[in-house]
Coordinates of C-alpha atoms in Angstrom, one line a residue:
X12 CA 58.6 -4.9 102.0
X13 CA 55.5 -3.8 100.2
X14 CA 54.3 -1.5 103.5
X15 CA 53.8 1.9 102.9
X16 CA 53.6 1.8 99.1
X17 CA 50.5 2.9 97.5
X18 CA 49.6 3.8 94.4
X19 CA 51.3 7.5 94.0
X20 CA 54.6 5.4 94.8
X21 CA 54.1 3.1 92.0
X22 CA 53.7 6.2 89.3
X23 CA 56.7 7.8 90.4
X24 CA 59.1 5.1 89.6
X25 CA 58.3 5.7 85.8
X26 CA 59.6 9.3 86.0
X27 CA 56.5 9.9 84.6
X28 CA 55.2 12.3 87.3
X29 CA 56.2 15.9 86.6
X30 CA 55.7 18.7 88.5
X31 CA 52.1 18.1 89.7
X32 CA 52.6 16.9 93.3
X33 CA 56.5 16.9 93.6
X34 CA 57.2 17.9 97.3
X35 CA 60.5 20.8 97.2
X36 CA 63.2 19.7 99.3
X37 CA 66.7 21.3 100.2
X38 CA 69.0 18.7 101.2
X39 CA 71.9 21.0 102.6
X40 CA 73.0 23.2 104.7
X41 CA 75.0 25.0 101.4
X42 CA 72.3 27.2 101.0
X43 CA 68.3 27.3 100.2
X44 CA 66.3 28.3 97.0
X45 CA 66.3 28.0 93.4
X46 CA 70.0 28.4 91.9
X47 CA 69.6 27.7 88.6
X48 CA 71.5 30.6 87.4
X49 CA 74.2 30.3 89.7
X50 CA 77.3 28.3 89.6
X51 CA 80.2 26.0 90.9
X52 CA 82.7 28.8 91.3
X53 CA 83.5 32.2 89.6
X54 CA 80.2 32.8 88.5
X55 CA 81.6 32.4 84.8
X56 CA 81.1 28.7 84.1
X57 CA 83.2 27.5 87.3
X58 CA 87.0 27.0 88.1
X59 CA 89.5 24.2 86.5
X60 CA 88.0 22.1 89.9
X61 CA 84.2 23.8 89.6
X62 CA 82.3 22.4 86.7
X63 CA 78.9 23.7 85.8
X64 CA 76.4 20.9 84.3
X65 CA 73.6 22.1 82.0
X66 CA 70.7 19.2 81.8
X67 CA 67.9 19.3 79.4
X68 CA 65.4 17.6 81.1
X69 CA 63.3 18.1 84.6
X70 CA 65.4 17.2 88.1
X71 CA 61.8 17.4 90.1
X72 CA 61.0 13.5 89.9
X73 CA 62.3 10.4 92.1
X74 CA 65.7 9.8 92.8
X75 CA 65.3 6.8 94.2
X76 CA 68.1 4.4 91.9
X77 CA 65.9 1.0 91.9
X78 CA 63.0 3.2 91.1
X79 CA 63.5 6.2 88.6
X80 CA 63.4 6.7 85.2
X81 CA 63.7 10.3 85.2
X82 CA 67.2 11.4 82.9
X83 CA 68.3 13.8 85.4
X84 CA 68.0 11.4 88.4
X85 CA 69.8 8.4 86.5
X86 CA 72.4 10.2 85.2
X87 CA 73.5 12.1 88.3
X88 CA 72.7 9.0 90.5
X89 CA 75.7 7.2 88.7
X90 CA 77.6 9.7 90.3
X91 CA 76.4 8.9 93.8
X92 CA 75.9 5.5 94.0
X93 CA 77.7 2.1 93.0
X94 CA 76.4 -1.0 92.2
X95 CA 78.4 -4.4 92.5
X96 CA 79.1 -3.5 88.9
X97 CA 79.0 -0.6 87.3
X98 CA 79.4 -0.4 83.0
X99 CA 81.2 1.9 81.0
X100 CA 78.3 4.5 79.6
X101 CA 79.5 4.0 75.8
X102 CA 80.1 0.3 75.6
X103 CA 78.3 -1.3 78.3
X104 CA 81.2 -3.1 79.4
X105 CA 81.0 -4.3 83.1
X106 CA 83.7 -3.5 85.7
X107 CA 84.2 -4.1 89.1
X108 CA 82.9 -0.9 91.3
X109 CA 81.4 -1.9 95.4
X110 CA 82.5 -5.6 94.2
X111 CA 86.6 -6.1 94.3
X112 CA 85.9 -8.1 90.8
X113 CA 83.8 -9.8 88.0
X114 CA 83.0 -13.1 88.7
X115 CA 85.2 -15.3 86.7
X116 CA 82.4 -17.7 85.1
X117 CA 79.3 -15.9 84.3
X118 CA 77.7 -18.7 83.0
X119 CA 77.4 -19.6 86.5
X120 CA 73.9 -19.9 88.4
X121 CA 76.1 -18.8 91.9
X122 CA 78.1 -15.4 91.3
X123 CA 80.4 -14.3 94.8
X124 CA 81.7 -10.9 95.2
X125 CA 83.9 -9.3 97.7
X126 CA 82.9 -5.9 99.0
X127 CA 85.7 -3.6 98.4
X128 CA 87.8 -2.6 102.0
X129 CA 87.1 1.0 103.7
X130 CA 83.9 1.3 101.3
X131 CA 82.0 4.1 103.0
X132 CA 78.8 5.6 102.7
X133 CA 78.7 9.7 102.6
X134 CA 77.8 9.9 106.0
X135 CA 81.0 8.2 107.1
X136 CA 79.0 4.6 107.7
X137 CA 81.0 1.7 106.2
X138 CA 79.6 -0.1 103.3
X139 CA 78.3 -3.9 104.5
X140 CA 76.5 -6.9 103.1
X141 CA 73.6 -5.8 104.9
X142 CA 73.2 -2.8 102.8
X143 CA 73.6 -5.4 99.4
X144 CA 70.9 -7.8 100.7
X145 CA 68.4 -5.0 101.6
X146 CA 68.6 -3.3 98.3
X147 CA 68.3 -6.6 96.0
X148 CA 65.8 -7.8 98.5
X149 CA 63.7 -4.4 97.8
X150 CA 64.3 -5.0 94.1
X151 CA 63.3 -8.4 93.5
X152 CA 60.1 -8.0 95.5
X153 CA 57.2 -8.4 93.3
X154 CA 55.3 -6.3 96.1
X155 CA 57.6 -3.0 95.6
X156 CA 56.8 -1.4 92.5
X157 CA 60.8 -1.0 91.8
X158 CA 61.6 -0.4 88.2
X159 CA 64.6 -2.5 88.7
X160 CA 62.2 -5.5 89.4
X161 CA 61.7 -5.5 85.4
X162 CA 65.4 -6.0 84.5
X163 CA 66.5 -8.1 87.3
X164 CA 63.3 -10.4 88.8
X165 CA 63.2 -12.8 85.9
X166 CA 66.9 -14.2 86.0
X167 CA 68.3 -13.7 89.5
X168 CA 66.4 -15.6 92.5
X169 CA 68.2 -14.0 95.6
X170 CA 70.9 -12.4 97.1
X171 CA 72.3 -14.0 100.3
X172 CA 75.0 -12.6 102.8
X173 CA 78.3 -14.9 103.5
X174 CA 79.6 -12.7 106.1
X175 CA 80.3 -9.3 106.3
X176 CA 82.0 -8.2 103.3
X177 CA 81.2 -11.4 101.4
X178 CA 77.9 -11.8 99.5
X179 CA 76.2 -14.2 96.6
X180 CA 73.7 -13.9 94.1
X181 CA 71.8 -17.3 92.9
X182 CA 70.4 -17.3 89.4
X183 CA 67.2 -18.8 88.2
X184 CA 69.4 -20.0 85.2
X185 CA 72.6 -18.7 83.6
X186 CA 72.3 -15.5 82.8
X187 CA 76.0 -13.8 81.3
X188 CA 74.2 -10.5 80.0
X189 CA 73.3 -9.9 83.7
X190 CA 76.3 -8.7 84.9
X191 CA 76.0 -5.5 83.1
X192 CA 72.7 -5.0 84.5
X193 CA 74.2 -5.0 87.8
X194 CA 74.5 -1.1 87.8
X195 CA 71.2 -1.2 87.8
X196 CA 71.0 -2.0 91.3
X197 CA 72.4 0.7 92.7
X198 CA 73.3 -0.4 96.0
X199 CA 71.9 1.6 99.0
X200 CA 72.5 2.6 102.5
X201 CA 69.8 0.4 104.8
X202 CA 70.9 3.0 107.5
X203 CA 68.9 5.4 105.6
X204 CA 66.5 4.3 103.6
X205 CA 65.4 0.8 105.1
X206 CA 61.9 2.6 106.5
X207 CA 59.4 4.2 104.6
X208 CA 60.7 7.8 105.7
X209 CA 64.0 7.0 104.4
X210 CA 62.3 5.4 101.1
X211 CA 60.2 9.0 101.1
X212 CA 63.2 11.0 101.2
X213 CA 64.7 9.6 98.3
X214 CA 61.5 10.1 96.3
X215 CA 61.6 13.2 96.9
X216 CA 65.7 13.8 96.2
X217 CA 67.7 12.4 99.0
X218 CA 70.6 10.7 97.7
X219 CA 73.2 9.0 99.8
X220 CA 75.8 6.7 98.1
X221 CA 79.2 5.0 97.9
X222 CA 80.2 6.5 94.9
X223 CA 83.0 9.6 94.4
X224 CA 80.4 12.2 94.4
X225 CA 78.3 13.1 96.9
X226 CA 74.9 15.3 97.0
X227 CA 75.0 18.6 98.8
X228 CA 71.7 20.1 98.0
X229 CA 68.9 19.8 95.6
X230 CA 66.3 21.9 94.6
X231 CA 63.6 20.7 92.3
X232 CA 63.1 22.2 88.8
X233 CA 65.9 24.3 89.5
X234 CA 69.5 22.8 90.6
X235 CA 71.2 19.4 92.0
X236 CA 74.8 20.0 93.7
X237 CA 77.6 17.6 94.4
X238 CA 81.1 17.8 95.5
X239 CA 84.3 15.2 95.9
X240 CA 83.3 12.7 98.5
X241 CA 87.0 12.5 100.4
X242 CA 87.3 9.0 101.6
X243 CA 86.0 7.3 98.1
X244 CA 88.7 4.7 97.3
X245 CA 86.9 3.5 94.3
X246 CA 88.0 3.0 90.6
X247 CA 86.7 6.4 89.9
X248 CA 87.4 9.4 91.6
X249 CA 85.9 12.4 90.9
X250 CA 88.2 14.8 88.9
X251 CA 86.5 18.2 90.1
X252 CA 85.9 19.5 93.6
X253 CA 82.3 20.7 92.9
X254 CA 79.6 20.2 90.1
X255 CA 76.4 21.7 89.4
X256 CA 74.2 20.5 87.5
X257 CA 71.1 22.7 86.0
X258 CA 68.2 22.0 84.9
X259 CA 66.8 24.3 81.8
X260 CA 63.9 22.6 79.3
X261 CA 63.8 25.6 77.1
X262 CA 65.9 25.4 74.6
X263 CA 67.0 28.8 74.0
X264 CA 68.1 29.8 77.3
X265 CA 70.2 25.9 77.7
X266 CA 71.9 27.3 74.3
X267 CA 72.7 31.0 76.3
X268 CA 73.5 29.2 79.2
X269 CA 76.7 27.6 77.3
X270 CA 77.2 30.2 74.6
X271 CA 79.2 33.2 74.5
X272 CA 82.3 34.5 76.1
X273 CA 80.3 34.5 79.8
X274 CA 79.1 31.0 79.1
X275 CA 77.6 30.1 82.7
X276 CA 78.0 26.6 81.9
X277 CA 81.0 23.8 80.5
X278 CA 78.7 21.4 79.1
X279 CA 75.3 20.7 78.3
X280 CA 73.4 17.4 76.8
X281 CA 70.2 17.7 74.3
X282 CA 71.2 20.5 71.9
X283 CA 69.2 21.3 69.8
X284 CA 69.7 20.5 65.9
X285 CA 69.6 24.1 64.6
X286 CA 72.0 25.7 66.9
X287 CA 74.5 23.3 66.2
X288 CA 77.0 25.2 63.9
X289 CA 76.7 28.5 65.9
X290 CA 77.9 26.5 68.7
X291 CA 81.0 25.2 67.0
X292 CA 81.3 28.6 65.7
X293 CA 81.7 29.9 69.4
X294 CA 84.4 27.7 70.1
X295 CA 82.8 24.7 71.6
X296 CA 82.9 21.0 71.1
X297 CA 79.3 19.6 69.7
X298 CA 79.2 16.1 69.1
X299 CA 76.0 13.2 68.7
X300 CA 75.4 10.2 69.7
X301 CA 73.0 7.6 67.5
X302 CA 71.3 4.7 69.4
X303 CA 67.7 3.9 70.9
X304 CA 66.6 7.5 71.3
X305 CA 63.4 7.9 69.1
X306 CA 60.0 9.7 69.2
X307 CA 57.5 6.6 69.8
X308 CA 53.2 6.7 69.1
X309 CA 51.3 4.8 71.8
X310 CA 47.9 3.9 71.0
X311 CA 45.0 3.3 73.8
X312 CA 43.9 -0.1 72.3
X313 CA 40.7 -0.1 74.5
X314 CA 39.6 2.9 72.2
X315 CA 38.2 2.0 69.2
X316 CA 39.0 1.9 66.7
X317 CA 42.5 1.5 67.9
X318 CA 41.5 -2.2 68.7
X319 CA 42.3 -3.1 65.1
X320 CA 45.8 -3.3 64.4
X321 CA 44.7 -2.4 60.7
X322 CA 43.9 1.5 61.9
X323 CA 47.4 1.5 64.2
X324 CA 49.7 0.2 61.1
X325 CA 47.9 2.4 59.0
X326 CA 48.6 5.7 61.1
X327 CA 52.0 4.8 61.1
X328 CA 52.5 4.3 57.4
X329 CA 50.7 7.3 56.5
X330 CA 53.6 9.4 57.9
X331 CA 56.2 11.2 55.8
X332 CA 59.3 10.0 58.4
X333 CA 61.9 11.6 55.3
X334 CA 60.3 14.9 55.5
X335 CA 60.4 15.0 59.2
X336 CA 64.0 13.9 59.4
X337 CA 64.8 16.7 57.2
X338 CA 62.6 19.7 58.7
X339 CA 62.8 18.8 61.9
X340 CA 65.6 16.5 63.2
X341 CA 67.9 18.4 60.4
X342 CA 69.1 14.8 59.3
X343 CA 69.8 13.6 62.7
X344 CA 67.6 10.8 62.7
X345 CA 66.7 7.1 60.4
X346 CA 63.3 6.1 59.9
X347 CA 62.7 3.2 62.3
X348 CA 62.7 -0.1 60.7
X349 CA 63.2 -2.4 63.9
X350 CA 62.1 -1.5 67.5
X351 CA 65.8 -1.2 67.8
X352 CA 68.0 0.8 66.6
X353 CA 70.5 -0.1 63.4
X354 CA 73.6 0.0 65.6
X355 CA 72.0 -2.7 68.3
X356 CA 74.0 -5.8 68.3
X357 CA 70.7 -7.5 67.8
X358 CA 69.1 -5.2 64.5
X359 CA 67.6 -7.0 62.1
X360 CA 65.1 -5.3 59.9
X361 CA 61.5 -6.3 61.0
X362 CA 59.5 -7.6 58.8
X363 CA 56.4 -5.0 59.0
X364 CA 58.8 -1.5 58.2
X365 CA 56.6 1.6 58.3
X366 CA 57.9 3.2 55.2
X367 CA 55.6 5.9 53.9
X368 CA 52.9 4.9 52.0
X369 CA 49.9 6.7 52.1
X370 CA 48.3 4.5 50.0
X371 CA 48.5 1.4 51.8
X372 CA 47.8 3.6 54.6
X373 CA 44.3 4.4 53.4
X374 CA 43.4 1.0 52.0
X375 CA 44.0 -0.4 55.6
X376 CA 41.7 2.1 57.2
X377 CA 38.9 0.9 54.4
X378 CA 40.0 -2.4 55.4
X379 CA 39.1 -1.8 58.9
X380 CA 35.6 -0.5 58.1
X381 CA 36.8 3.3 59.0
X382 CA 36.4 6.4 57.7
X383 CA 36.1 10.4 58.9
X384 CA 38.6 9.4 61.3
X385 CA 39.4 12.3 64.0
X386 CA 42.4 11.6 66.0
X387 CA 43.6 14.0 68.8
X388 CA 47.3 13.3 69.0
X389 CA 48.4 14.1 72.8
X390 CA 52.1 15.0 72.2
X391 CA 55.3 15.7 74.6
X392 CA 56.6 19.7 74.5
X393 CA 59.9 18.3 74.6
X394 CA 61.8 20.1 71.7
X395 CA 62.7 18.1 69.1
X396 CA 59.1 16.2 69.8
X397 CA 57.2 19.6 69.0
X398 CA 59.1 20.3 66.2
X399 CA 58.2 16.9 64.9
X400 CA 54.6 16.6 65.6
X401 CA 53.3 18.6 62.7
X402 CA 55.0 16.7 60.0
X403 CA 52.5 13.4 61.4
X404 CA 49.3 15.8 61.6
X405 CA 50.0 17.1 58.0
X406 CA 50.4 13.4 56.8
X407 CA 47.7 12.4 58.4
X408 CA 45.3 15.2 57.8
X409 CA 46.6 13.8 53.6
X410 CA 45.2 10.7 54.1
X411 CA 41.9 11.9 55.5
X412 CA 42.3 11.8 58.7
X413 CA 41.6 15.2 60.4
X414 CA 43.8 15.5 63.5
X415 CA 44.0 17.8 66.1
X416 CA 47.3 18.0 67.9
X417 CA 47.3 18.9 71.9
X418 CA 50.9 19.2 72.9
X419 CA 51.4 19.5 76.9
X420 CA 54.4 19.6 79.3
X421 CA 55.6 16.2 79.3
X422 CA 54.8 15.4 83.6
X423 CA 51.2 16.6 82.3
X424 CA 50.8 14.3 79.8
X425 CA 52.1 11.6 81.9
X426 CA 49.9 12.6 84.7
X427 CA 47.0 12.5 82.1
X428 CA 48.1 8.8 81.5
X429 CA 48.5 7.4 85.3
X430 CA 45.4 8.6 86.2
X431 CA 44.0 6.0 83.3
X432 CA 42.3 9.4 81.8
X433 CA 40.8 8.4 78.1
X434 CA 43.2 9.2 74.9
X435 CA 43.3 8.3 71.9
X436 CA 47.3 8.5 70.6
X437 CA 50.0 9.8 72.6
X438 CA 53.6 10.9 70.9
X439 CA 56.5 11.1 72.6
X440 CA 60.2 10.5 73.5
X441 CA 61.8 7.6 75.2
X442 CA 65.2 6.0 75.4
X443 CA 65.7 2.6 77.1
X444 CA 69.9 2.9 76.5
X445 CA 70.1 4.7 79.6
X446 CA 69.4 1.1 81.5
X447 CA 71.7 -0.7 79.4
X448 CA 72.2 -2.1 75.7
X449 CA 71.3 -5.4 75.8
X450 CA 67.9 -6.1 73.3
X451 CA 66.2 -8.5 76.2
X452 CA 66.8 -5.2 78.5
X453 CA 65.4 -2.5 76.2
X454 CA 61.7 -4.4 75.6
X455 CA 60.9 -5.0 78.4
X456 CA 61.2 -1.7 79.4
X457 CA 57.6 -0.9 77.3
X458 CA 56.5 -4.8 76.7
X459 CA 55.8 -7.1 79.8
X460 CA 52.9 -8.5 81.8
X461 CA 52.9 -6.0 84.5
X462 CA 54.9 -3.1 83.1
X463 CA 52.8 0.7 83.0
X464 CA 53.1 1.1 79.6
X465 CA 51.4 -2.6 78.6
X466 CA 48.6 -2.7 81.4
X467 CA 48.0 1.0 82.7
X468 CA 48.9 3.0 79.0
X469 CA 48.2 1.1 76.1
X470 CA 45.6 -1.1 77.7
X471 CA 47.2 -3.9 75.1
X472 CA 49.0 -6.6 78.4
X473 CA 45.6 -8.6 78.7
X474 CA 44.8 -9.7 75.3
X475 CA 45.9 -12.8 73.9
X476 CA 49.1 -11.3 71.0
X477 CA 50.7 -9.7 74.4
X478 CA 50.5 -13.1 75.9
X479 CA 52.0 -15.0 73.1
X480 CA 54.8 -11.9 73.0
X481 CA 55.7 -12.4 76.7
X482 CA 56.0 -16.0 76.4
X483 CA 58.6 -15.7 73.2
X484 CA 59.9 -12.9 75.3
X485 CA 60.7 -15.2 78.5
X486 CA 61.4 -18.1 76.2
X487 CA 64.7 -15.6 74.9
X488 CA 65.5 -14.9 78.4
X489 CA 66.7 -18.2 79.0
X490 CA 68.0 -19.8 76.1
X491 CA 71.6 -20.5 76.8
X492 CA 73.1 -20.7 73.2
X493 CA 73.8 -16.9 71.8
X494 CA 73.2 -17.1 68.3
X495 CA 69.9 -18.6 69.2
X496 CA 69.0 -16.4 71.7
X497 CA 69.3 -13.2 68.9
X498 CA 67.2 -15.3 66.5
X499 CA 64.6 -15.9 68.7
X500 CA 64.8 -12.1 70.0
X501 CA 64.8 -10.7 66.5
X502 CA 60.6 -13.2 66.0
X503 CA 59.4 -11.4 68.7
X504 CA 60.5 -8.0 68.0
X505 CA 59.0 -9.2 64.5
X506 CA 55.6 -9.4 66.9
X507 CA 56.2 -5.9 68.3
X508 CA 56.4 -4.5 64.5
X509 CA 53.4 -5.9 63.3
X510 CA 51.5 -5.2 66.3
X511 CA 52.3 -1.5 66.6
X512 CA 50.9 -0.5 69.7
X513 CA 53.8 0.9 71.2
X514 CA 56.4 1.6 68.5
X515 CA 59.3 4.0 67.4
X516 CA 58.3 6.7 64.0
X517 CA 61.7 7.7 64.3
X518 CA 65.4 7.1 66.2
X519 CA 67.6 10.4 66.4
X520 CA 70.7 11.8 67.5
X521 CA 71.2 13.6 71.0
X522 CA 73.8 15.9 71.0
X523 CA 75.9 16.7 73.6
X524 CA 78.2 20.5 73.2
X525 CA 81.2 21.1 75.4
X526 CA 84.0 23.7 76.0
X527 CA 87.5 21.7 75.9
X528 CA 89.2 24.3 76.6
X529 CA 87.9 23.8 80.1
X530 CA 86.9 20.0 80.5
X531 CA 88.3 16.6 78.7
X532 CA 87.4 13.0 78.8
X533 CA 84.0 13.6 78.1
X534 CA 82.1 11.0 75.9
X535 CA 78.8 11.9 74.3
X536 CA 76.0 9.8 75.0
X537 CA 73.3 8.8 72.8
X538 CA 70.9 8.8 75.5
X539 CA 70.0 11.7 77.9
X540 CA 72.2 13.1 80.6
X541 CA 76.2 13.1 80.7
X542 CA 78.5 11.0 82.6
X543 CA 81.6 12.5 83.8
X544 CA 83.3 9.9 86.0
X545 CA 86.0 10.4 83.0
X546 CA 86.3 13.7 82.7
X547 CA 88.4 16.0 83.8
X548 CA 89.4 19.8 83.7
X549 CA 91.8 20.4 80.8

C-alpha cells in the first residue's frame, strides 16, 4: 500500500499544508467557480430545507478521512462518511452507524460487526466488506502516512472479512476505549479510491461516502456543497435538502455574513469573543463550548538554547496568561495547568504548572547560562492567536528577553515547518477533541515516536526523555485495569509538563452563534467546525 506516496503526501495528512500547492478542483456538475457569497436557496440565508454553513477555518487542504486534520474537512467529512461506529460529537458516546451494532463485550480481543442491509455508496454502489478491509488495511499500514495510523495501529492488529456483509477486527490486547475511535476510520469506497488516482482525488477534495449527505461540488478557499443523499437508510438522515458550507477566516466579514436582517448565513462556528453580545443583540443564539482548544508554544529543541528545558520552562513562566485571558480571550479561557483540559475525565493538575512568575522565569534563564536572549516568535494569524501574541512578547520583552513577533497565514507557517526550515518558537492553535476525548487519544496526537510534530517540528522524538515518555505512553495503552490506567496516564502527562516542548499557554472557549428561528438541534462544539446530523430547520 505504500506505492505512490511521497513525501508531499505525508505533509498533507497534518492539515498543515495551506494554500501553497493546493490543486482547485470542482467536483460537480452544479456549477464552477468561487461561491463563497452565494447560498443554499433564496439568497437570504437559505430555505426551512436550505441551510447555509459559515466555517472559520480554510476548506483548501485534504479530505481524505484517514488522512486529514484540516477542521473543515473533518467536520464536513462526518457528514459524508460512516465509520463502523460513529460517536455522538458532545459526549463521545459510540453508536452503531455502517455496523448494525456495538459489539456486546468490548473487552474482547475479536469484535464482529454486521454491515447494515441496502448500505450504498453515493454513486449507487452497495456498501461491502471489501470496502471495510481496504480502508483499515490502508490505515494500519505503517507504510501509508495515514493520520489514523496514530490512533488505531497500536491496539488493533487487523481487520478480516467473514463474508460479504460480515467482518472482524482482532485486537493486539483489549482495548474498550477503541470503539469510540472507530469513527475515525471513516470507511471508504475501494471502487474509488483503491488506486493512487482515486487516493489523489480525495487529497485534493473528492469525497464519496455512505453517510446522509453527499458532496456536490467543492471549490477550495471558497465553498463545499452537499445535499440529501436519497437512498441513506442510516440512523441519521439528513434534515435539510441542501447545505453550504463557507469558508471565511476573516473575522469581520464571518460576523456580516451571519448578522443583520439579510444574514447570508444560519450558523457559523469560531466567533469571535468581542462580537459576542452584538450577536445576541441581533437575535441570534451564541453559545461556547470549553475543552482541549488552547493556543500551544512549540520549541525547535535542536536550536539552542532551546535544548535546555531550563530556557523552555522559563519562557513559559514568564507569561502573564491572566492578562491575556482578560485582553484577549475576554475571559473565555483558564490558564493551562495540565496538557489537558479541566473538564477531561483524566485532569489532574501536573505537577510543573506555568503560573506567572517572572521571577523564577529569569532565575532559570541564569540558571541555564543565558542572557540577551532574542527570540523570534513565528505565530499563527488565526484570530484569537493574534490577539493573543502580544500579551507573550510584552512579558517576555519584561523579563529581558527582546522578542520579535512574525505572525503569518497559518498554511505558511506550517509550510515553513515541513520543509524543516530553522525556527526558534512557533505559537499557535490546536485542538485534538475533534478526534475524540479519550486522554491516550489526545497525546498522541503531538507526542509519539513517528508523529510530525515530535520528529519533523520540535526535533525533541530522538532524545532519550521522549523515549522514556513513549514507553509510559505505550505502557498506559495496555493496562487493563481503569483506575490504573488514568494514574499511569496522569505520570506521563506529568513528563509532558515538565518537559515543555510542546505545551498549551492557554485552553479557551470556541463559540458557535446560530439563528433558531431558522435551525434547532444544534449542539455547540468546543472544537472547530459544527455537526448537524441533529439539527434540523425550526
Amino acid at each position: 500500500m505504500s506505492d505512490g506516496f511521497d513525501r508531499r503526501t505525508l505533509l498533507k495528512y497534518t492539515g498543515a499544508l495551506g494554500a501553497a500547492g493546493v490543486i482547485t478542483t470542482t467536483l460537480s456538475a452544479c456549477g464552477g467557480g468561487p461561491k463563497s457569497t452565494n447560498d443554499a436557496g433564496d439568497g437570504k440565508g437559505g430555505t426551512s430545507e436550505n441551510l447555509t454553513v459559515v466555517i472559520g477555518y480554510g476548506n483548501d487542504q485534504t479530505w481524505d478521512p484517514l488522512m486529514t486534520a484540516s477542521a473543515f474537512a473533518v467536520a464536513g467529512n462526518h457528514h459524508i462518511y460512516e465509520g463502523l461506529l460513529d460517536t455522538d460529537p458532545i459526549t463521545r458516546k459510540p453508536y452503531a452507524a455502517l455496523a448494525t451494532e456495538i459489539p456486546s463485550d468490548l473487552n474482547a480481543t475479536t469484535w464482529k460487526f454486521t454491515l447494515r442491509d441496502g448500505a450504498k455508496w453515493h454513486d449507487g454502489k452497495p456498501v461491502t466488506a471489501d470496502d471495510v478491509v481496504f480502508t483499515y488495511q490502508r490505515a494500519l499500514d505503517a507504510d501509508v502516512p495515514t493520520l489514523a495510523n496514530s490512533f488505531l495501529a497500536g491496539w488493533l492488529k487487523e481487520a478480516k472479512k467473514v463474508d460479504e456483509k460480515t467482518v472482524e477486527l482482532h485486537l493486539n490486547f483489549p482495548f474498550p476505549d477503541g470503539a469510540a475511535r472507530l469513527t475515525l476510520a471513516k470507511i471508504m469506497p475501494k471502487h474509488v479510491f483503491g488506486s493512487k488516482k482515486g487516493l489523489d482525488a480525495a487529497i485534493t477534495g473528492k469525497a464519496v461516502g455512505s453517510g446522509p449527505y453527499k458532496q456536490t461540488s467543492h471549490t477550495p478557499k471558497s465553498n463545499t456543497e452537499f445535499e440529501a443523499f436519497a437512498d441513506y437508510n442510516g440512523p441519521r438522515k439528513a434534515n435539510f435538502k441542501k447545505m453550504n458550507w463557507l469558508t471565511i477566516v476573516d473575522a469581520p466579514a464571518r460576523v456580516a455574513k451571519i448578522s443583520g436582517g439579510s444574514a447570508g448565513a444560519q450558523i457559523s462556528d469560531n466567533i469571535p469573543y468581542g462580537d459576542i453580545s452584538q450577536l445576541e443583540k441581533g437575535g441570534l443564539k451564541v453559545e461556547g463550548g470549553a475543552g482541549m482548544n488552547h493556543l500551544f508554544l512549540m520549541f525547535n529543541t535542536k536550536h539552542k538554547p532551546f535544548d535546555d528545558v531550563r530556557v523552555r520552562q522559563a519562557l513559559f513562566y514568564a507569561i502573564d496568561t491572566d492578562r491575556m485571558i482578560k485582553s484577549a480571550l475576554k475571559g473565555h479561557g483558564k490558564a493551562s495547568t495540565s496538557f489537558l483540559d479541566e473538564a477531561n475525565p483524566t485532569y489532574r493538575k501536573a505537577k510543573t504548572v506555568y503560573a506567572y512568575d517572572p521571577d523564577k522565569a529569569k532565575k532559570l534563564l541564569k540558571d541555564a547560562g543565558v542572557s540577551d536572549l532574542k527570540v523570534t516568535l513565528d505565530g499563527s494569524n488565526v484570530s484569537w492567536i493574534a490577539e493573543c501574541l502580544p500579551t507573550i512578547k510584552a512579558s517576555w520583552d519584561a523579563i529581558g528577553v527582546k522578542t520579535e513577533l512574525n505572525i503569518q497565514e497559518t498554511g505558511a507557517l506550517f509550510t515553513k515547518l515541513d520543509q524543516k526550515k530553522d525556527f526558534q518558537v512557533v505559537a499557535s492553535a490546536s485542538n485534538p477533541n475533534q478526534f475524540g476525548l479519550d486522554a491516550d487519544l489526545i497525546l498522541r496526537y503531538n507526542y509519539g515516536p513517528k508523529n510530525l510534530w515530535m520528529t519533523t517540528y520540535s526535533k525533541w522524538g530522538s532524545t532519550s526523555d521522549a523515549k522514556r515518555l513513549f514507553k509510559q505512553m505505550d505502557a498506559a495503552t495496555k493496562e487493563a485495569d481503569a483506575e490504573k490506567k488514568k494514574q499511569m496516564t496522569q505520570e506521563y502527562i506529568d513528563v509532558v509538563a515538565e518537559n515543555a516542548v510542546l505545551y498549551p499557554v492557554v485552553h479557551n472557549e470556541l463559540v458557535t452563534a446560530w439563528d433558531a428561528k431558522k435551525i434547532t438541534g444544534i449542539q455547540p462544539q468546543p472544537y472547530p467546525g459544527v455537526n448537524l446530523l441533529k439539527a434540523k430547520p425550526a
